[in-house]
Structure formats: structure tokens, C-alpha cells
């Protein structure tokens, strides 16, 4: 096995989606460990702190060439990846999310030829679970997975699902996500007073608000709580909340919900919260849940997809859609600060012991070592 340091090209989405957040955190940790990391995306990833030694960012221009009827991203991405692979002699591409990143890596590798970097593809969920079922994408994803030198999935649940959808004859390694907290810029009290919250129990939900997050069930859980007068629901929204405004009024929750869109300040919000509430119908992992656990906050969630692998036995999980049971779980936390503290402590221990950078990043480094060794062999 090669030990590195490696020259790694990372392609990811730059937005607040979990795949881009994880890719950014991984790139930063790898650079800290002495590797050279080259990011490719159409914008600087939101949590990418530059300058940092060993970290480089290559912006890819989306092609609005008047010759084409539609804008194109995959080709300019592949060309940029090939150029940098040649000029920096990259050892490998680590691409997050199959479409278009793994396909661009395949094309870049063909452009570069025999000295091309190895390809590691990490699946994050919707690239398999949604796009994998879409006939317009399925064959392309399959092609990218077959032509990657290694494929990883962020949970056992996602690995199983990917194997069921694609019936691949190749191994998929499970390497879970990790999180490294950043020092919050404001105190817990400052954030709470900004929300107008004093002694209320502050329930946090952070997500893109896409349909899979089931914001309807989130609001219904809060509405079913016996303690709705004693709690506030803080939603850190990575997408538009407008579709849920009518439900907010229907459930008479307008005074209960605080909404913010400044997704750069997650650490501040996590620190200010008392618990997390996640009602997705599917998560391959649930990075926001892990972030909540790192801050020692108990989590109320449905036991779907990879969520049980993340939470383990640190907090009880509820059957999907059972908002009455989830509300009762939340009430138990509100009514017993002792229970909330205990579950929060267990959540933090599990997060630190199982999903810290020190546990996870060496597993990627080992994988890189194997694929790079195979290249030189
Ligand atoms: O679901 C999202 O909000 C974003 C999406 C992504 O690809 O960025 O999240 C997926 O990847 C995350 C990072 O691995 C996982 O923690 C999420 O569970 C997964 N979302 C789904 O599978 C629905």
C-alpha cells in the first residue's frame, strides 16, 4: 500500500447539501494531514476556508456557449480536471456524488490517458436512491460506478440499496461521514436572545427542506407536543420555506417557529439548541443529525435509512410518520432536563468515538493507498 502524501482532486457540489459539506471537511482534513488537495466546483464550497496550506480551488465555468441550446457543466468540469491532473500530476480523483462528478472523472481520465489519476467515487444517497431509478441517468451512473477504481457509500443502508438498484459485481466499501466542530462566533445566550428565546426549549432542525425532509411531519410533530407553549422550533433552512407557510398557519405554529437561512453559522445554532428534530422519510446518513450529536444534544428522529447507524442506541428512534410518538419523545426531553442531558451526553460520546475525523479520515487515506498502489503496479 502507498502511504502518500497524495495529490488529490476533489469534485463536489459547493452548496449546503451534505455531500459538499462532507467533501469540503474531508479536503481540509487531508490538507492538514499533509496531502495536496485540489477542489473542482462551479463555486467555492460554502465551508471551504481559504487560504489553507495544501488546499487549492479550481472554479469551473458553466458553459453558456451560444452554439449550445443548453448550458453545460460536465464537459468543462472534465476538461478542468484533466488539465489539473496533468499539470499537478494528481494521484487520484475523489468525486462526491456520481452525477456529474464521477462521469466527469471518467472522461478526464480518458483525456489524460495511461498516467490518469485513479478514481474514488463516494455515493451520498440521492445519486443512487433517486437518480439511480431515473432511466435518464441510471446507465450513466452505472457506467461511472463500474469504471471507478473504488466506490464508497456513507452507510451500510446506502450500500445495500445501491447493490439492490444496480446489482453491481464490485465491492462497495462503507466509510461513514464525520464532523469536526468549529468554534462558534457567538455565545449560546447571544443566539438565543437574537431568537427572542429565554427559558423555552429550543428544538433545532437543519436541512435543505427538500420534499424528502418531510417538513410537514416536522411541523405536525411540534403541533402534537403537549409542551408546544414551552418550546420553539428553530429551522435552519437551506431551501425555500414558502411551500410550508399554509401549514404553519393551519397548525397555529407561527409564534413557535424561528426561521433563518444563514447556513454558515451552524456551530452557533447547534450550541444554542436543546435538541434536534429530524423527520425525513429517507436519509442515507443524516449529517445534520451527526452535527447535532457532536454538540451533545439529544435527537428525535424516525428510524429510516442510515439514521439508526448514526444514532446507535444513544437516543430512541420512532417508526416513520408516527408524529404522536415523536412528539411524546420530545415531551419527555422537555419535561426531564435530566433525561435530555443524559441522552445528549450519550449522543456526543457516540459521535466522538465513532464519527470523528480521526476515526474516519485514515480510512479514506488507506483506501487511497490501495488504489494508488494498484495504479503503479
Ligand atoms: O439530502 C440532502 O439534504 C443533501 C444530500 C447531499 O447529497 O448533499 O444529502 C445526502 O448526503 C448526505 C451526506 O452524505 C447524507 O448525510 C444525507 O443523508 C443524504 N440525503 C439523502 O440521502 C436524502
Tab-separated table of C-alpha atoms and ligand atoms in Angstrom:
chain	number	residue	atom	x	y	z
A	1	UNK	CA	0.000	0.000	0.000
A	2	UNK	CA	1.227	3.512	-0.861
A	3	UNK	CA	1.332	5.859	2.141
A	4	UNK	CA	1.321	9.231	0.399
A	5	UNK	CA	1.222	12.149	0.799
A	6	UNK	CA	-1.140	12.132	-2.187
A	7	UNK	CA	-2.177	14.727	-4.734
A	8	UNK	CA	-5.966	14.508	-4.704
A	9	UNK	CA	-8.565	16.173	-6.933
A	10	UNK	CA	-11.954	16.513	-5.197
A	11	UNK	CA	-15.077	17.274	-7.230
A	12	UNK	CA	-18.211	18.189	-5.279
A	13	UNK	CA	-21.242	20.434	-5.177
A	14	UNK	CA	-20.416	23.736	-3.467
A	15	UNK	CA	-23.748	24.140	-1.657
A	16	UNK	CA	-25.006	23.220	1.790
A	17	UNK	CA	-26.045	19.681	0.727
A	18	UNK	CA	-24.413	17.042	2.906
A	19	UNK	CA	-22.239	15.659	0.104
A	20	UNK	CA	-20.492	19.001	-0.497
A	21	UNK	CA	-20.117	19.662	3.227
A	22	UNK	CA	-18.525	16.266	3.767
A	23	UNK	CA	-16.240	16.644	0.744
A	24	UNK	CA	-15.105	20.048	1.981
A	25	UNK	CA	-14.428	18.798	5.506
A	26	UNK	CA	-12.531	15.823	4.109
A	27	UNK	CA	-10.398	18.007	1.827
A	28	UNK	CA	-9.498	20.299	4.731
A	29	UNK	CA	-8.578	17.370	6.988
A	30	UNK	CA	-6.490	15.784	4.227
A	31	UNK	CA	-4.605	19.048	3.660
A	32	UNK	CA	-3.980	19.289	7.411
A	33	UNK	CA	-2.504	15.787	7.226
A	34	UNK	CA	-0.041	16.857	4.552
A	35	UNK	CA	-1.804	15.890	1.311
A	36	UNK	CA	-2.276	18.320	-1.586
A	37	UNK	CA	-5.946	18.807	-2.344
A	38	UNK	CA	-7.431	20.417	-5.479
A	39	UNK	CA	-11.160	21.233	-5.336
A	40	UNK	CA	-13.244	21.447	-8.513
A	41	UNK	CA	-16.645	23.091	-8.474
A	42	UNK	CA	-18.622	25.883	-10.145
A	43	UNK	CA	-18.362	27.991	-6.956
A	44	UNK	CA	-16.215	27.935	-3.850
A	45	UNK	CA	-17.745	25.334	-1.494
A	46	UNK	CA	-19.545	27.145	1.343
A	47	UNK	CA	-17.460	25.715	4.157
A	48	UNK	CA	-14.117	25.840	2.318
A	49	UNK	CA	-11.794	28.078	4.332
A	50	UNK	CA	-9.117	29.530	2.082
A	51	UNK	CA	-6.238	30.146	2.176
A	52	UNK	CA	-5.075	26.940	3.848
A	53	UNK	CA	-1.772	25.258	3.122
A	54	UNK	CA	-2.228	22.348	0.738
A	55	UNK	CA	-5.739	23.430	-0.360
A	56	UNK	CA	-6.429	24.725	-3.865
A	57	UNK	CA	-9.697	25.656	-5.514
A	58	UNK	CA	-10.361	25.486	-9.278
A	59	UNK	CA	-13.532	27.226	-10.348
A	60	UNK	CA	-15.238	25.558	-13.296
A	61	UNK	CA	-17.159	27.879	-15.597
A	62	UNK	CA	-20.561	26.602	-16.636
A	63	UNK	CA	-20.518	26.823	-20.433
A	64	UNK	CA	-23.123	29.241	-21.773
A	65	UNK	CA	-21.651	28.987	-25.260
A	66	UNK	CA	-24.136	30.491	-27.751
A	67	UNK	CA	-23.530	27.483	-30.006
A	68	UNK	CA	-25.324	25.264	-27.469
A	69	UNK	CA	-29.040	25.411	-26.766
A	70	UNK	CA	-28.452	24.401	-23.085
A	71	UNK	CA	-25.715	25.304	-20.565
A	72	UNK	CA	-23.171	22.546	-19.980
A	73	UNK	CA	-21.180	21.753	-16.850
A	74	UNK	CA	-19.948	18.185	-17.249
A	75	UNK	CA	-17.566	18.882	-20.151
A	76	UNK	CA	-15.908	22.000	-18.684
A	77	UNK	CA	-15.577	20.094	-15.400
A	78	UNK	CA	-13.931	17.110	-17.096
A	79	UNK	CA	-11.584	19.397	-19.045
A	80	UNK	CA	-10.542	21.299	-15.893
A	81	UNK	CA	-9.996	18.040	-14.020
A	82	UNK	CA	-7.869	16.678	-16.877
A	83	UNK	CA	-5.802	19.894	-17.093
A	84	UNK	CA	-5.058	19.944	-13.372
A	85	UNK	CA	-4.427	16.190	-13.302
A	86	UNK	CA	-1.715	16.701	-15.925
A	87	UNK	CA	-0.170	19.882	-14.557
A	88	UNK	CA	-0.164	18.731	-10.899
A	89	UNK	CA	0.301	15.016	-11.575
A	90	UNK	CA	-2.669	14.078	-9.444
A	91	UNK	CA	-2.653	10.597	-7.947
A	92	UNK	CA	-6.393	10.330	-7.721
A	93	UNK	CA	-9.756	11.968	-8.153
A	94	UNK	CA	-12.113	11.629	-5.202
A	95	UNK	CA	-15.549	12.539	-6.501
A	96	UNK	CA	-18.571	13.094	-4.296
A	97	UNK	CA	-21.931	12.311	-5.845
A	98	UNK	CA	-21.996	10.234	-9.004
A	99	UNK	CA	-23.634	12.796	-11.279
A	100	UNK	CA	-21.922	14.599	-12.874
A	101	UNK	CA	-18.708	14.255	-10.862
A	102	UNK	CA	-17.926	10.561	-11.353
A	103	UNK	CA	-18.757	10.820	-15.048
A	104	UNK	CA	-16.557	13.883	-15.446
A	105	UNK	CA	-13.756	11.961	-13.703
A	106	UNK	CA	-14.155	9.041	-16.156
A	107	UNK	CA	-13.933	11.420	-19.092
A	108	UNK	CA	-10.983	13.331	-17.603
A	109	UNK	CA	-9.199	10.050	-17.090
A	110	UNK	CA	-9.706	9.098	-20.755
A	111	UNK	CA	-8.400	12.509	-21.814
A	112	UNK	CA	-5.262	12.139	-19.686
A	113	UNK	CA	-4.554	8.580	-20.837
A	114	UNK	CA	-2.321	5.973	-19.168
A	115	UNK	CA	-0.992	8.303	-16.459
A	116	UNK	CA	-4.524	9.293	-15.404
A	117	UNK	CA	-5.364	9.583	-11.711
A	118	UNK	CA	-7.287	6.765	-10.045
A	119	UNK	CA	-10.979	7.387	-9.374
A	120	UNK	CA	-12.635	7.024	-5.967
A	121	UNK	CA	-16.385	7.676	-6.018
A	122	UNK	CA	-18.339	8.337	-2.824
A	123	UNK	CA	-22.088	7.878	-3.005
A	124	UNK	CA	-24.118	10.098	-0.721
A	125	UNK	CA	-27.669	8.946	-1.209
A	126	UNK	CA	-29.864	10.670	-3.702
A	127	UNK	CA	-27.393	9.936	-6.512
A	128	UNK	CA	-28.343	6.287	-6.052
A	129	UNK	CA	-31.758	6.350	-4.433
A	130	UNK	CA	-33.368	8.950	-6.706
A	131	UNK	CA	-31.217	9.356	-9.822
A	132	UNK	CA	-30.350	5.642	-9.858
A	133	UNK	CA	-34.021	4.890	-10.521
A	134	UNK	CA	-34.313	7.545	-13.219
A	135	UNK	CA	-33.959	5.953	-16.689
A	136	UNK	CA	-32.384	9.175	-17.990
A	137	UNK	CA	-29.446	8.795	-15.561
A	138	UNK	CA	-29.266	5.184	-14.472
A	139	UNK	CA	-26.997	3.849	-17.233
A	140	UNK	CA	-24.583	6.751	-16.874
A	141	UNK	CA	-24.333	6.239	-13.092
A	142	UNK	CA	-23.784	2.522	-13.591
A	143	UNK	CA	-21.018	3.270	-16.083
A	144	UNK	CA	-19.305	5.629	-13.627
A	145	UNK	CA	-19.536	3.103	-10.791
A	146	UNK	CA	-18.155	0.272	-12.904
A	147	UNK	CA	-15.254	2.452	-14.093
A	148	UNK	CA	-14.294	3.842	-10.689
A	149	UNK	CA	-11.294	2.221	-9.013
A	150	UNK	CA	-13.113	2.255	-5.681
A	151	UNK	CA	-16.657	3.078	-4.656
A	152	UNK	CA	-17.688	4.015	-1.145
A	153	UNK	CA	-21.088	4.604	0.448
A	154	UNK	CA	-21.746	6.638	3.569
A	155	UNK	CA	-23.753	3.917	5.341
A	156	UNK	CA	-24.498	0.218	5.263
A	157	UNK	CA	-28.078	1.105	4.353
A	158	UNK	CA	-26.921	3.024	1.276
A	159	UNK	CA	-24.544	0.227	0.267
A	160	UNK	CA	-27.402	-2.322	0.402
A	161	UNK	CA	-29.727	-0.053	-1.504
A	162	UNK	CA	-27.097	0.690	-4.158
A	163	UNK	CA	-26.435	-3.028	-4.635
A	164	UNK	CA	-30.178	-3.666	-4.960
A	165	UNK	CA	-30.659	-0.909	-7.520
A	166	UNK	CA	-27.571	-1.570	-9.654
A	167	UNK	CA	-26.699	-5.220	-8.937
A	168	UNK	CA	-23.012	-4.323	-9.359
A	169	UNK	CA	-20.417	-7.056	-9.345
A	170	UNK	CA	-17.936	-4.908	-7.482
A	171	UNK	CA	-17.385	-4.226	-3.789
A	172	UNK	CA	-18.645	-1.014	-2.201
A	173	UNK	CA	-16.870	-0.002	0.968
A	174	UNK	CA	-18.822	1.721	3.728
A	175	UNK	CA	-16.976	4.760	5.082
A	176	UNK	CA	-19.314	6.798	7.273
A	177	UNK	CA	-19.372	10.590	7.384
A	178	UNK	CA	-17.567	12.581	10.064
A	179	UNK	CA	-17.789	16.046	11.546
A	180	UNK	CA	-15.326	18.478	13.102
A	181	UNK	CA	-16.968	21.276	15.106
A	182	UNK	CA	-15.749	24.854	14.622
A	183	UNK	CA	-15.588	27.340	17.456
A	184	UNK	CA	-18.929	29.253	17.480
A	185	UNK	CA	-18.521	33.009	16.984
A	186	UNK	CA	-21.418	33.980	19.287
A	187	UNK	CA	-22.344	32.579	22.701
A	188	UNK	CA	-25.397	30.379	23.342
A	189	UNK	CA	-27.050	33.295	25.185
A	190	UNK	CA	-26.423	35.751	22.319
A	191	UNK	CA	-28.015	33.430	19.748
A	192	UNK	CA	-30.981	32.642	21.997
A	193	UNK	CA	-31.605	36.296	22.725
A	194	UNK	CA	-31.415	37.028	18.970
A	195	UNK	CA	-34.266	34.494	18.587
A	196	UNK	CA	-36.192	36.033	21.485
A	197	UNK	CA	-35.768	32.769	23.419
A	198	UNK	CA	-35.036	32.683	27.156
A	199	UNK	CA	-36.177	29.576	29.034
A	200	UNK	CA	-38.026	27.921	26.176
A	201	UNK	CA	-36.849	24.511	24.959
A	202	UNK	CA	-35.180	25.198	21.615
A	203	UNK	CA	-35.657	22.422	19.060
A	204	UNK	CA	-33.339	22.599	16.055
A	205	UNK	CA	-33.964	21.367	12.509
A	206	UNK	CA	-31.309	21.947	9.822
A	207	UNK	CA	-31.925	20.797	6.270
A	208	UNK	CA	-32.366	21.662	2.629
A	209	UNK	CA	-36.172	21.437	3.184
A	210	UNK	CA	-36.445	19.233	0.095
A	211	UNK	CA	-39.599	17.047	-0.007
A	212	UNK	CA	-37.642	14.047	1.384
A	213	UNK	CA	-37.074	16.020	4.623
A	214	UNK	CA	-40.853	15.930	5.294
A	215	UNK	CA	-41.194	19.380	6.786
A	216	UNK	CA	-44.928	18.638	7.019
A	217	UNK	CA	-44.181	15.898	9.582
A	218	UNK	CA	-41.711	18.198	11.338
A	219	UNK	CA	-44.451	20.791	11.897
A	220	UNK	CA	-47.027	18.142	12.800
A	221	UNK	CA	-44.697	16.699	15.442
A	222	UNK	CA	-44.359	20.117	17.041
A	223	UNK	CA	-48.129	20.629	16.826
A	224	UNK	CA	-48.673	17.288	18.586
A	225	UNK	CA	-46.391	18.205	21.501
A	226	UNK	CA	-48.090	18.764	24.850
A	227	UNK	CA	-45.446	21.398	25.503
A	228	UNK	CA	-45.862	23.496	22.389
A	229	UNK	CA	-46.164	26.639	24.515
A	230	UNK	CA	-42.809	25.887	26.187
A	231	UNK	CA	-40.850	25.193	23.020
A	232	UNK	CA	-39.555	26.983	19.958
A	233	UNK	CA	-38.719	25.250	16.691
A	234	UNK	CA	-35.684	26.760	15.029
A	235	UNK	CA	-35.415	25.878	11.341
A	236	UNK	CA	-32.106	26.490	9.626
A	237	UNK	CA	-33.363	26.419	6.065
A	238	UNK	CA	-31.144	25.508	3.149
A	239	UNK	CA	-34.077	25.960	0.757
A	240	UNK	CA	-37.335	27.896	0.379
A	241	UNK	CA	-39.841	27.621	3.226
A	242	UNK	CA	-42.780	29.136	1.252
A	243	UNK	CA	-44.453	25.782	0.449
A	244	UNK	CA	-44.933	25.189	4.191
A	245	UNK	CA	-46.358	28.611	5.119
A	246	UNK	CA	-50.032	27.484	4.795
A	247	UNK	CA	-49.404	24.501	7.095
A	248	UNK	CA	-47.723	26.780	9.622
A	249	UNK	CA	-50.943	28.812	9.800
A	250	UNK	CA	-53.198	25.760	9.756
A	251	UNK	CA	-51.346	24.301	12.770
A	252	UNK	CA	-51.209	27.708	14.508
A	253	UNK	CA	-47.428	27.495	14.796
A	254	UNK	CA	-46.425	30.926	13.560
A	255	UNK	CA	-45.303	32.060	17.018
A	256	UNK	CA	-43.475	28.809	17.686
A	257	UNK	CA	-41.181	28.761	14.637
A	258	UNK	CA	-37.986	30.786	14.148
A	259	UNK	CA	-36.562	30.609	10.634
A	260	UNK	CA	-33.043	31.521	9.473
A	261	UNK	CA	-31.146	30.944	6.253
A	262	UNK	CA	-27.610	31.779	7.336
A	263	UNK	CA	-26.308	28.280	6.935
A	264	UNK	CA	-22.698	29.366	7.571
A	265	UNK	CA	-23.341	29.659	11.313
A	266	UNK	CA	-24.293	26.052	12.148
A	267	UNK	CA	-21.987	25.791	15.154
A	268	UNK	CA	-23.645	28.789	16.820
A	269	UNK	CA	-27.095	27.343	16.290
A	270	UNK	CA	-26.114	23.863	17.420
A	271	UNK	CA	-24.684	25.288	20.605
A	272	UNK	CA	-27.833	27.325	21.273
A	273	UNK	CA	-30.244	24.387	20.798
A	274	UNK	CA	-31.613	21.940	23.381
A	275	UNK	CA	-32.455	19.067	20.994
A	276	UNK	CA	-32.634	18.187	17.282
A	277	UNK	CA	-35.747	17.063	15.381
A	278	UNK	CA	-35.429	15.262	12.025
A	279	UNK	CA	-38.455	13.776	10.264
A	280	UNK	CA	-37.036	12.741	6.859
A	281	UNK	CA	-38.642	9.846	5.042
A	282	UNK	CA	-35.155	8.779	3.983
A	283	UNK	CA	-31.568	9.693	4.827
A	284	UNK	CA	-28.599	7.688	3.660
A	285	UNK	CA	-26.703	9.018	6.685
A	286	UNK	CA	-28.049	12.250	8.182
A	287	UNK	CA	-25.086	14.602	8.520
A	288	UNK	CA	-27.169	17.230	10.363
A	289	UNK	CA	-28.071	14.587	12.926
A	290	UNK	CA	-24.393	13.848	13.469
A	291	UNK	CA	-23.646	17.574	13.823
A	292	UNK	CA	-26.399	17.809	16.457
A	293	UNK	CA	-24.956	14.818	18.340
A	294	UNK	CA	-21.467	16.370	18.351
A	295	UNK	CA	-22.898	19.288	20.312
A	296	UNK	CA	-24.261	16.923	22.959
A	297	UNK	CA	-27.904	17.469	22.034
A	298	UNK	CA	-30.417	14.600	22.049
A	299	UNK	CA	-32.063	13.816	18.707
A	300	UNK	CA	-35.666	12.871	17.956
A	301	UNK	CA	-35.935	11.182	14.541
A	302	UNK	CA	-37.591	8.442	12.562
A	303	UNK	CA	-35.541	5.246	12.198
A	304	UNK	CA	-35.196	5.306	8.406
A	305	UNK	CA	-32.281	4.583	6.022
A	306	UNK	CA	-28.881	5.103	7.653
A	307	UNK	CA	-30.195	7.066	10.665
A	308	UNK	CA	-30.113	4.051	13.049
A	309	UNK	CA	-26.430	3.530	12.125
A	310	UNK	CA	-25.667	7.125	13.102
A	311	UNK	CA	-27.697	7.307	16.313
A	312	UNK	CA	-26.981	3.754	17.507
A	313	UNK	CA	-28.516	3.341	20.950
A	314	UNK	CA	-27.830	6.902	22.057
A	315	UNK	CA	-31.485	8.027	21.624
A	316	UNK	CA	-34.785	6.247	20.914
A	317	UNK	CA	-35.993	6.275	17.287
A	318	UNK	CA	-39.593	6.272	16.083
A	319	UNK	CA	-41.487	4.487	13.304
A	320	UNK	CA	-41.628	6.610	10.186
A	321	UNK	CA	-44.587	9.002	10.204
A	322	UNK	CA	-45.590	8.404	13.837
A	323	UNK	CA	-45.696	12.058	14.821
A	324	UNK	CA	-47.552	11.270	18.042
A	325	UNK	CA	-44.718	9.021	19.254
A	326	UNK	CA	-42.074	11.530	18.116
A	327	UNK	CA	-43.914	14.323	19.937
A	328	UNK	CA	-44.061	12.162	23.084
A	329	UNK	CA	-40.285	11.611	22.751
A	330	UNK	CA	-39.794	15.366	22.518
A	331	UNK	CA	-42.104	15.956	25.502
A	332	UNK	CA	-40.074	13.502	27.581
A	333	UNK	CA	-36.960	15.620	26.904
A	334	UNK	CA	-38.710	18.895	27.665
A	335	UNK	CA	-40.190	17.566	30.895
A	336	UNK	CA	-36.993	15.927	32.124
A	337	UNK	CA	-33.841	18.052	31.763
A	338	UNK	CA	-32.016	15.142	33.328
A	339	UNK	CA	-33.087	12.757	30.563
A	340	UNK	CA	-32.222	15.360	27.912
A	341	UNK	CA	-28.766	15.768	29.448
A	342	UNK	CA	-28.189	12.016	29.633
A	343	UNK	CA	-29.227	11.348	26.024
A	344	UNK	CA	-27.230	14.358	24.863
A	345	UNK	CA	-24.150	13.036	26.634
A	346	UNK	CA	-24.586	9.600	25.089
A	347	UNK	CA	-25.052	11.166	21.652
A	348	UNK	CA	-21.861	13.155	21.986
A	349	UNK	CA	-19.834	10.151	23.169
A	350	UNK	CA	-21.061	8.092	20.244
A	351	UNK	CA	-20.356	10.902	17.767
A	352	UNK	CA	-16.821	11.468	19.065
A	353	UNK	CA	-15.942	7.785	19.397
A	354	UNK	CA	-17.381	6.653	16.068
A	355	UNK	CA	-17.589	9.607	13.695
A	356	UNK	CA	-14.692	11.962	14.437
A	357	UNK	CA	-12.198	12.931	11.730
A	358	UNK	CA	-9.503	10.888	13.493
A	359	UNK	CA	-11.597	7.747	13.079
A	360	UNK	CA	-12.782	8.290	9.524
A	361	UNK	CA	-10.120	10.187	7.547
A	362	UNK	CA	-7.454	7.431	7.956
A	363	UNK	CA	-9.923	5.028	6.324
A	364	UNK	CA	-10.011	7.217	3.220
A	365	UNK	CA	-6.223	7.513	3.326
A	366	UNK	CA	-5.928	3.713	3.464
A	367	UNK	CA	-8.277	3.376	0.510
A	368	UNK	CA	-6.255	5.941	-1.458
A	369	UNK	CA	-3.126	3.954	-0.608
A	370	UNK	CA	-4.617	0.796	-2.111
A	371	UNK	CA	-5.899	2.363	-5.321
A	372	UNK	CA	-2.696	4.344	-5.900
A	373	UNK	CA	-0.567	1.234	-5.273
A	374	UNK	CA	-2.661	-0.604	-7.870
A	375	UNK	CA	-2.002	2.242	-10.335
A	376	UNK	CA	1.776	1.980	-10.008
A	377	UNK	CA	1.667	-1.819	-10.020
B	1	LIG	O1	-30.281	15.307	1.472
B	1	LIG	C1	-29.719	16.381	1.465
B	1	LIG	O2	-30.170	17.346	2.044
B	1	LIG	C2	-28.437	16.614	0.737
B	1	LIG	C3	-27.784	15.349	0.306
B	1	LIG	C4	-26.481	15.574	-0.437
B	1	LIG	O3	-26.157	14.732	-1.275
B	1	LIG	O4	-25.791	16.531	-0.250
B	1	LIG	O5	-27.626	14.562	1.457
B	1	LIG	C5	-27.251	13.230	1.258
B	1	LIG	O6	-25.863	13.134	1.575
B	1	LIG	C6	-25.542	13.409	2.940
B	1	LIG	C7	-24.013	13.331	3.103
B	1	LIG	O7	-23.532	12.068	2.891
B	1	LIG	C8	-26.282	12.431	3.844
B	1	LIG	O8	-25.944	12.714	5.193
B	1	LIG	C9	-27.789	12.583	3.612
B	1	LIG	O9	-28.479	11.645	4.387
B	1	LIG	C10	-28.102	12.344	2.146
B	1	LIG	N1	-29.525	12.632	1.898
B	1	LIG	C11	-30.347	11.669	1.471
B	1	LIG	O10	-29.996	10.542	1.235
B	1	LIG	C12	-31.773	12.064	1.315
